[in-house]
PDB file of C-alpha atoms and ligand atoms in Angstrom:
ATOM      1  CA  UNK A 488      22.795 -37.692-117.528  1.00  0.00           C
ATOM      2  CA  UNK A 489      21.027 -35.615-120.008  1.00  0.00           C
ATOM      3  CA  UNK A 490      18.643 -37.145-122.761  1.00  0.00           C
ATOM      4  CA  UNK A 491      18.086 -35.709-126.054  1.00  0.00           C
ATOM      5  CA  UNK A 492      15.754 -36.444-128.773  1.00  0.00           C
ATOM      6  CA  UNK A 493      16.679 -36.114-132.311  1.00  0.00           C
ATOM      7  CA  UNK A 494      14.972 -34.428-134.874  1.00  0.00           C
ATOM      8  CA  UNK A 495      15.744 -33.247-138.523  1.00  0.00           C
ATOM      9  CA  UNK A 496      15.373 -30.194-140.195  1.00  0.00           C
ATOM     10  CA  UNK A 497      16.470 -28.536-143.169  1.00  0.00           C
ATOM     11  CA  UNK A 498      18.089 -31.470-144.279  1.00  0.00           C
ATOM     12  CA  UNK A 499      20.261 -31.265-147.519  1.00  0.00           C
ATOM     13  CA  UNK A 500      20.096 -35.438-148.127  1.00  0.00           C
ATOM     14  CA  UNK A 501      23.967 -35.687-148.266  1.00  0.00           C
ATOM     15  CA  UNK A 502      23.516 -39.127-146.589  1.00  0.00           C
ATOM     16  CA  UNK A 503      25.827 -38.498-144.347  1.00  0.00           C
ATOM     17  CA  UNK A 504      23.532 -39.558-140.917  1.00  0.00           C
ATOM     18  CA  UNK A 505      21.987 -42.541-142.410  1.00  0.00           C
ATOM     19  CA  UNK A 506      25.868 -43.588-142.954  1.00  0.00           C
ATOM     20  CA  UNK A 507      26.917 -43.189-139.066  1.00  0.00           C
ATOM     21  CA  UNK A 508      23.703 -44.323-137.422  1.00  0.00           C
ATOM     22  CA  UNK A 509      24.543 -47.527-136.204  1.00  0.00           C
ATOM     23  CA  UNK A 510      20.860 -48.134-135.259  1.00  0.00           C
ATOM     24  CA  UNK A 511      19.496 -47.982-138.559  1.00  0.00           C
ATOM     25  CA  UNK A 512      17.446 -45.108-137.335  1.00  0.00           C
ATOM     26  CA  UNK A 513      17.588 -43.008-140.187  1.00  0.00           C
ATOM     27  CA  UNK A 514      15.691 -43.223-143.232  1.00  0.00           C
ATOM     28  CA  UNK A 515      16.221 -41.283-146.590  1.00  0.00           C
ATOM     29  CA  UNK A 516      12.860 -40.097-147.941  1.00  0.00           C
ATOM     30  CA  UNK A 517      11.916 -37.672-150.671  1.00  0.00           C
ATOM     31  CA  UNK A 518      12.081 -35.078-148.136  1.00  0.00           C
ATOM     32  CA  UNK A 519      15.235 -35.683-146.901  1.00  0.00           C
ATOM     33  CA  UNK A 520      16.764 -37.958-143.785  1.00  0.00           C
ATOM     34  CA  UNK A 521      14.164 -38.792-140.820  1.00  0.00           C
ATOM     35  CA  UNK A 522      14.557 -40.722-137.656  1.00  0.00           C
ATOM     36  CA  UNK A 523      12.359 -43.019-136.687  1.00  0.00           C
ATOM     37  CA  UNK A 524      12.088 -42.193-132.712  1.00  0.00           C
ATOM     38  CA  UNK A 525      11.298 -45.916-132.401  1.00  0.00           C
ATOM     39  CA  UNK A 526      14.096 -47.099-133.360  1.00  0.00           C
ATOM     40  CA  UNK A 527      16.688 -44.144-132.549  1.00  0.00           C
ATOM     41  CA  UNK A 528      18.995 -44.858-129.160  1.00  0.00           C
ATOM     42  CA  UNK A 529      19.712 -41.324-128.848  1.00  0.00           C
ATOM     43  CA  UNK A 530      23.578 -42.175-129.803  1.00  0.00           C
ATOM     44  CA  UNK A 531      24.412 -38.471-131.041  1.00  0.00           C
ATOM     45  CA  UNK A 532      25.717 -39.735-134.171  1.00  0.00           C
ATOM     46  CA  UNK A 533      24.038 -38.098-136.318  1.00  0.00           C
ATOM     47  CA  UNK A 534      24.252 -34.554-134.847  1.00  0.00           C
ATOM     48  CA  UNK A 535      28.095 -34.839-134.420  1.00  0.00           C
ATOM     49  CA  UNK A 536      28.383 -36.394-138.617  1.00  0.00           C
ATOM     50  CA  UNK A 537      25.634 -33.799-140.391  1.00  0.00           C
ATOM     51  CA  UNK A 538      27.892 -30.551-141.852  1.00  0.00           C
ATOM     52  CA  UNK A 539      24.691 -28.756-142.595  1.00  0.00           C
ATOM     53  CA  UNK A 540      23.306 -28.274-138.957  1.00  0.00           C
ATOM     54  CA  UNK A 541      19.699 -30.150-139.950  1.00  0.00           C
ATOM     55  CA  UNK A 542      19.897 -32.569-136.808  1.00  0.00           C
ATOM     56  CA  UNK A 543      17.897 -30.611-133.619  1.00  0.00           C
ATOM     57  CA  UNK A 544      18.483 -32.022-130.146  1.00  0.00           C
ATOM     58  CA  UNK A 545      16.083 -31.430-127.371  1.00  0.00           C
ATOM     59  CA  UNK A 546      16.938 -31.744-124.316  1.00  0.00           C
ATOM     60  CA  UNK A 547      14.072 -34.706-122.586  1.00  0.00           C
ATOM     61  CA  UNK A 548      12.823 -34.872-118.952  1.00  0.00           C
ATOM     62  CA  UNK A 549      12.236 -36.868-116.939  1.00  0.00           C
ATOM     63  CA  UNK A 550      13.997 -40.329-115.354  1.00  0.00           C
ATOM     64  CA  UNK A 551      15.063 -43.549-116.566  1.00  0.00           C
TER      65      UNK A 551
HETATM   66  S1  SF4 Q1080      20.941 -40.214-132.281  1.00  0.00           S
HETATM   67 FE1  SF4 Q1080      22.110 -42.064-132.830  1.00  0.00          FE
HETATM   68  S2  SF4 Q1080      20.559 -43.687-132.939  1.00  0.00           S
HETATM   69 FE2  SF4 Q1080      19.470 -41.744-133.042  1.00  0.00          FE
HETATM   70  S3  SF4 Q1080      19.229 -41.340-135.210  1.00  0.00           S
HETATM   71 FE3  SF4 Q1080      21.088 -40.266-134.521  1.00  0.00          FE
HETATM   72  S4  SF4 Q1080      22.773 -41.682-134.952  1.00  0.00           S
HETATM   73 FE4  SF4 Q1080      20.856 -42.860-135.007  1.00  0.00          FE
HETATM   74  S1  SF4 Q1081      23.882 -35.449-142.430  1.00  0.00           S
HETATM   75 FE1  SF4 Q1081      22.483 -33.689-142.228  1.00  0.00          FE
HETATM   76  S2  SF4 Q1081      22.153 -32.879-144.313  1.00  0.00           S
HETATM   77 FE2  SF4 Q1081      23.080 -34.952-144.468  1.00  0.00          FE
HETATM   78  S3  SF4 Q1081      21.317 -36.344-144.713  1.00  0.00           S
HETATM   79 FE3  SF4 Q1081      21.778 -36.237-142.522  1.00  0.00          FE
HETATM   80  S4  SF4 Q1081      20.483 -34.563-141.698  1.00  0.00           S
HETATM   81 FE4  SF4 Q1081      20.517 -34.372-143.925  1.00  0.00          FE
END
């Protein structure tokens, strides 16, 4: 299966990924939303919910 990391960009601060992360991941700062990697479980959430395309996925390798 293919792992992703999640990273934000260009975000518009709608709110709308700090609403559907179940994780809590996502934080709203003064710069917009940002996921704390610590904490994110790589759920896609967020990427499916934002309108504004500001969530990045990466593709990750290696096992786990
Ligand atoms: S990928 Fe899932 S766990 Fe990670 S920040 Fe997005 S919604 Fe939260
Ligand atoms: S859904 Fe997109 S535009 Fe809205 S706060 Fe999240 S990253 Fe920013």
């Amino acid at each position: 299966m293919k792992k992703y990391v999640y990273e934000i960009a260009g975000c518009t601060a709608c709110g709308d990924c700090v609403e559907e992360c179940r994780f809590k991941a996502i934080e709203m700062t003064d710069k917009g939303a940002v996921i704390d990697q610590a904490k994110c479980r790589s759920c896609g959430m967020c990427y499916e919910a934002c309108a504004h395309s500001a969530v990045h996925r990466k593709e990750t390798q290696g096992s786990s």
